[in-house]
Amino acid sequence: MPHARPARPTPPALEQSARARLITPSYDEIPVRTTLRYTPDDPFAVHIDFPSGASADDADVTWAFARTLLAEGLTAPAGIGDVHLWPCGPAHTVVELHSPHGMAMIRFDTPSLRRFLHRSYAVVALGGEDLDSALDAGLTSLLGGV
């Protein structure tokens, strides 16, 4: 009788604190601590968690966007729709987020974003994302389990 092989453990989620600066309409900069997250359950996306004090309605906010967009935005302007990224000199990257409530620009240290991105490749290698499970999860979410 063949022996069952143990299931591969799910790699742990990656979380990294990142200091950022919220750029106000008057171009003042307000420090904000964010958390960058990546999980193998959502292998194509990265997440940025903002604390409640950073939002207009004082609620915690999470933005998710493509991991490839983060990689592109570290070296050249990238993005369409709600999320745009671009290098701001050699040491900073700006993330611009659009919602029905307005727009926010956040400046990150590029080395911190680059370190997070490279660490995400250790969780799920670039090109090693499981498209089938991501597609199934996306369809289930979109169709509400129908």
Coordinates of C-alpha atoms in Angstrom, one line a residue:
M1 CA 0.0 0.0 0.0
P2 CA 1.5 3.4 -0.9
H3 CA 2.3 5.8 1.8
A4 CA 0.5 9.1 1.8
R5 CA 2.9 12.0 1.3
P6 CA 2.4 14.8 3.9
A7 CA 0.8 17.9 2.6
R8 CA 3.2 20.8 1.9
P9 CA 2.7 23.4 4.6
T10 CA 1.3 26.7 3.4
P11 CA 4.1 29.3 3.5
P12 CA 3.5 31.9 6.1
A13 CA 2.0 35.3 5.1
L14 CA 4.6 38.0 4.7
E15 CA 4.1 41.2 6.8
Q16 CA 6.5 44.1 6.9
S17 CA 6.1 47.5 8.6
A18 CA 6.9 50.4 6.4
R19 CA 7.2 54.1 7.2
A20 CA 5.5 56.3 4.7
R21 CA 4.5 59.9 4.3
L22 CA 1.0 61.0 3.3
I23 CA 1.3 64.0 1.0
T24 CA -1.4 66.5 1.6
P25 CA -3.1 68.8 -1.0
S26 CA -0.8 71.6 0.2
Y27 CA 2.2 69.2 -0.2
D28 CA 2.9 68.9 3.5
E29 CA 3.9 65.4 4.5
I30 CA 2.4 63.5 7.4
P31 CA 4.2 60.4 8.7
V32 CA 2.1 57.3 8.7
R33 CA 3.0 53.7 9.6
T34 CA 1.7 51.1 7.2
T35 CA 1.9 47.4 6.9
L36 CA 2.8 45.7 3.7
R37 CA 1.3 42.2 3.3
Y38 CA 1.6 39.3 0.9
T39 CA -0.1 35.9 1.2
P40 CA 0.1 32.8 -0.9
D41 CA -3.7 32.6 -0.8
D42 CA -3.8 35.8 -3.0
P43 CA -0.6 35.3 -4.9
F44 CA -1.0 38.0 -7.5
A45 CA -1.7 40.8 -5.1
V46 CA 0.1 42.9 -2.5
H47 CA -1.7 44.7 0.3
I48 CA -1.0 47.9 2.1
D49 CA -2.8 48.4 5.4
F50 CA -3.3 51.9 6.7
P51 CA -4.1 52.7 10.4
S52 CA -7.4 54.3 11.2
G53 CA -5.9 57.8 11.7
A54 CA -4.8 57.8 8.0
S55 CA -8.4 57.8 6.6
A56 CA -11.0 60.5 6.4
D57 CA -13.6 58.4 8.3
D58 CA -11.1 57.1 11.0
A59 CA -11.4 53.5 9.8
D60 CA -8.6 51.0 9.1
V61 CA -8.1 50.8 5.3
T62 CA -6.5 48.1 3.1
W63 CA -5.6 48.6 -0.5
A64 CA -4.7 45.6 -2.7
F65 CA -3.1 45.7 -6.1
A66 CA -1.0 43.6 -8.5
R67 CA 2.4 42.5 -7.3
T68 CA 3.6 43.1 -10.8
L69 CA 2.4 46.7 -10.6
L70 CA 4.6 47.2 -7.5
A71 CA 7.6 45.8 -9.4
E72 CA 7.0 48.0 -12.4
G73 CA 6.4 51.2 -10.3
L74 CA 9.7 50.9 -8.6
T75 CA 11.5 51.7 -11.8
A76 CA 9.1 53.6 -14.0
P77 CA 5.6 55.2 -13.8
A78 CA 3.0 52.4 -13.8
G79 CA -0.7 51.8 -13.2
I80 CA -4.1 52.5 -14.6
G81 CA -7.4 52.9 -12.8
D82 CA -7.3 53.3 -9.0
V83 CA -3.6 52.7 -8.3
H84 CA -0.6 54.4 -9.8
L85 CA 3.1 54.2 -8.7
W86 CA 6.2 56.0 -9.8
P87 CA 9.8 56.6 -8.7
C88 CA 10.4 59.9 -7.0
G89 CA 14.1 60.3 -7.3
P90 CA 16.5 57.4 -6.5
A91 CA 15.3 56.8 -2.9
H92 CA 11.5 57.2 -3.0
T93 CA 8.4 55.7 -4.7
V94 CA 5.0 57.4 -4.7
V95 CA 1.8 55.4 -4.5
E96 CA -1.3 57.2 -5.6
L97 CA -4.7 55.7 -4.6
H98 CA -8.0 56.8 -6.1
S99 CA -11.4 56.0 -4.5
P100 CA -14.9 57.5 -4.8
H101 CA -14.0 59.5 -1.6
G102 CA -10.9 61.2 -3.1
M103 CA -7.3 60.6 -3.8
A104 CA -4.3 60.0 -1.6
M105 CA -0.6 60.1 -2.4
I106 CA 1.8 58.3 -0.2
R107 CA 5.6 58.4 -0.4
F108 CA 7.6 55.3 0.5
D109 CA 11.3 54.6 0.8
T110 CA 12.1 52.6 -2.3
P111 CA 14.5 50.2 -0.5
S112 CA 11.7 49.2 1.9
L113 CA 9.3 48.4 -1.0
R114 CA 12.0 46.6 -2.9
R115 CA 12.9 44.5 0.1
F116 CA 9.2 43.6 0.6
L117 CA 8.8 42.6 -3.1
H118 CA 11.9 40.4 -3.0
R119 CA 10.7 38.8 0.2
S120 CA 7.4 38.1 -1.5
Y121 CA 9.2 36.1 -4.2
A122 CA 10.5 33.8 -1.4
V123 CA 6.9 33.1 -0.4
V124 CA 5.7 32.5 -4.0
A125 CA 8.2 32.8 -6.8
L126 CA 7.5 35.1 -9.6
G127 CA 5.8 33.0 -12.2
G128 CA 4.9 30.3 -9.6
E129 CA 1.5 31.8 -8.8
D130 CA -1.3 29.2 -9.0
L131 CA -3.6 30.7 -11.5
D132 CA -6.3 28.0 -11.1
S133 CA -6.9 28.6 -7.4
A134 CA -6.7 32.4 -7.9
L135 CA -9.3 32.2 -10.7
D136 CA -11.6 30.0 -8.6
A137 CA -11.4 32.3 -5.6
G138 CA -12.0 35.3 -7.8
L139 CA -15.0 33.8 -9.5
T140 CA -16.4 32.7 -6.2
S141 CA -16.0 36.2 -4.8
L142 CA -17.5 37.7 -7.9
L143 CA -20.5 35.4 -8.1
G144 CA -21.1 35.2 -4.4
G145 CA -20.9 31.4 -4.2
V146 CA -23.5 30.8 -6.9

